């Protein structure tokens, strides 16, 4: 899947892609639907080590009030208002999951809380087409080996793509 212009990619790292029927990608999709509270751009992640899911998470929004959630979901987002690029300044909008509450970072923290070693694990991410710098930094620090995204995620989960399925 070369030629994709990711907003961020650390030097020496790449992303791998798997089909929607891959069992770990399905597990990441399940984590998204069960655990994500970020309604504008829900994502789910699973950490896999030795062919087993060792941790799962969904990104988390700071908003808990149903009216505020609906307002944010309808497009009232501080970051959008100020045209903040994707992957930047999540702290400006309480409806957007801050990078510390992204699925990737939460999956790592959840594993650590259980005393599970993440070195050499792989991360499968459903619901996004790239990983932001803070998430990459957390994954690299945790010793995550490979990051897997869904085939076609650069269209399906990119809000700028006419084929995106976000919010549908």
Coordinates of C-alpha atoms in Angstrom, one line a residue:
X1 CA 0.0 0.0 0.0
X2 CA 2.7 2.4 -0.9
X3 CA 2.0 5.9 -2.1
X4 CA -0.3 6.8 0.8
X5 CA 0.4 10.3 2.2
X6 CA 0.1 9.7 5.9
X7 CA -0.1 12.9 8.0
X8 CA 2.6 11.3 10.2
X9 CA 4.9 8.3 9.9
X10 CA 8.0 7.9 12.0
X11 CA 11.3 7.2 10.3
X12 CA 11.9 3.5 9.8
X13 CA 8.3 2.4 10.5
X14 CA 5.7 1.2 8.1
X15 CA 2.1 0.1 8.3
X16 CA 0.8 -3.3 7.2
X17 CA -2.6 -4.0 5.9
X18 CA -5.0 -6.9 6.4
X19 CA -8.5 -7.8 5.0
X20 CA -11.7 -7.1 7.0
X21 CA -12.1 -10.9 7.6
X22 CA -8.8 -11.1 9.5
X23 CA -9.6 -12.3 13.0
X24 CA -7.6 -9.7 14.7
X25 CA -9.0 -6.9 12.6
X26 CA -12.5 -8.2 13.4
X27 CA -11.5 -8.1 17.1
X28 CA -10.3 -4.4 16.7
X29 CA -13.7 -3.7 15.0
X30 CA -15.5 -5.3 17.9
X31 CA -13.4 -3.2 20.4
X32 CA -14.4 -0.1 18.5
X33 CA -18.1 -0.9 18.6
X34 CA -18.0 -2.0 22.2
X35 CA -15.6 0.4 23.8
X36 CA -15.2 3.6 21.8
X37 CA -17.0 6.7 23.2
X38 CA -15.7 9.1 20.5
X39 CA -18.7 9.4 18.2
X40 CA -17.2 11.5 15.5
X41 CA -14.3 9.1 14.7
X42 CA -14.7 5.9 16.7
X43 CA -11.7 3.6 16.7
X44 CA -10.7 0.3 18.3
X45 CA -7.4 -1.4 18.8
X46 CA -6.2 -4.8 19.9
X47 CA -2.7 -5.8 20.9
X48 CA -1.7 -9.3 19.7
X49 CA 1.1 -11.4 21.0
X50 CA 1.8 -15.0 20.4
X51 CA -1.4 -15.3 18.3
X52 CA -3.6 -14.1 21.1
X53 CA -5.3 -10.8 21.9
X54 CA -3.6 -9.5 25.1
X55 CA -5.4 -6.1 25.3
X56 CA -8.2 -4.1 23.7
X57 CA -9.4 -0.6 23.8
X58 CA -11.6 2.0 22.1
X59 CA -10.8 5.7 21.9
X60 CA -12.5 7.8 24.6
X61 CA -14.1 11.2 24.5
X62 CA -14.3 13.5 27.5
X63 CA -18.0 14.3 26.7
X64 CA -20.5 12.2 28.6
X65 CA -23.6 14.4 28.3
X66 CA -25.9 13.0 25.5
X67 CA -26.8 16.5 24.2
X68 CA -23.2 17.6 24.0
X69 CA -22.3 14.3 22.3
X70 CA -25.0 14.8 19.7
X71 CA -23.9 18.4 19.1
X72 CA -20.3 17.3 18.6
X73 CA -21.4 14.4 16.4
X74 CA -23.4 16.8 14.2
X75 CA -20.2 18.8 13.4
X76 CA -19.8 21.3 16.3
X77 CA -16.1 20.7 16.9
X78 CA -13.7 23.3 18.1
X79 CA -10.9 21.7 16.1
X80 CA -13.0 21.7 12.9
X81 CA -14.1 25.3 13.5
X82 CA -10.5 26.5 13.6
X83 CA -9.5 24.1 10.8
X84 CA -6.9 22.3 13.0
X85 CA -5.4 19.4 10.9
X86 CA -6.1 15.9 11.9
X87 CA -3.7 14.6 14.5
X88 CA -3.2 18.0 16.1
X89 CA -4.4 19.8 19.3
X90 CA -6.9 17.3 20.5
X91 CA -6.9 19.1 23.8
X92 CA -8.8 22.0 22.3
X93 CA -12.1 20.1 21.9
X94 CA -13.6 18.0 24.7
X95 CA -15.5 15.9 22.1
X96 CA -12.4 14.7 20.4
X97 CA -10.5 11.9 22.1
X98 CA -7.2 13.3 23.3
X99 CA -4.1 11.4 22.1
X100 CA -3.7 9.9 25.6
X101 CA -7.2 8.4 25.2
X102 CA -6.7 7.1 21.7
X103 CA -7.3 3.4 21.2
X104 CA -3.7 2.6 20.6
X105 CA -2.4 4.3 23.8
X106 CA -5.3 2.9 25.9
X107 CA -4.6 -0.7 24.6
X108 CA -1.0 -0.3 25.8
X109 CA -2.0 1.1 29.2
X110 CA -4.6 -1.6 29.7
X111 CA -2.0 -4.3 29.0
X112 CA 0.5 -2.7 31.4
X113 CA -2.2 -2.5 34.1
X114 CA -2.6 -6.2 33.8
X115 CA 1.2 -6.7 34.0
X116 CA 1.4 -7.9 30.4
X117 CA 4.6 -7.3 28.5
X118 CA 3.9 -5.5 25.2
X119 CA 7.4 -5.9 23.7
X120 CA 7.1 -7.7 20.4
X121 CA 3.3 -7.4 20.2
X122 CA 1.4 -6.2 17.1
X123 CA -1.3 -3.6 17.1
X124 CA -4.5 -3.9 14.9
X125 CA -6.4 -0.6 14.5
X126 CA -10.0 -0.4 13.2
X127 CA -11.6 3.0 12.4
X128 CA -8.6 5.1 11.3
X129 CA -6.2 5.2 8.3
X130 CA -3.1 6.4 10.2
X131 CA -1.6 6.8 13.7
X132 CA -0.8 10.2 15.2
X133 CA 2.7 11.1 16.5
X134 CA 1.8 10.6 20.2
X135 CA 0.4 7.1 19.5
X136 CA 3.4 6.2 17.4
X137 CA 5.6 7.4 20.2
X138 CA 3.7 5.3 22.8
X139 CA 3.8 2.2 20.5
X140 CA 7.5 2.5 19.9
X141 CA 8.2 3.0 23.6
X142 CA 6.1 -0.1 24.4
X143 CA 8.0 -2.2 21.9
X144 CA 5.1 -2.7 19.5
X145 CA 6.5 -4.6 16.5
X146 CA 4.0 -4.0 13.7
X147 CA 0.9 -1.9 13.1
X148 CA -1.9 -3.3 11.0
X149 CA -4.7 -1.3 9.4
X150 CA -7.7 -2.4 7.4
X151 CA -7.1 -2.7 3.6
X152 CA -8.7 0.4 2.1
X153 CA -8.7 2.3 5.4
X154 CA -7.2 5.4 3.6
X155 CA -10.6 5.7 1.8
X156 CA -13.0 4.2 4.3
X157 CA -11.8 6.2 7.4
X158 CA -10.5 9.4 5.9
X159 CA -13.0 12.1 6.3
X160 CA -11.7 13.8 3.2
X161 CA -12.5 10.8 1.0
X162 CA -15.9 10.6 -0.7
X163 CA -15.9 6.8 0.0
X164 CA -15.6 7.3 3.8
X165 CA -18.0 5.4 6.1
X166 CA -17.5 7.6 9.1
X167 CA -20.8 8.3 10.9
X168 CA -22.7 6.2 8.4

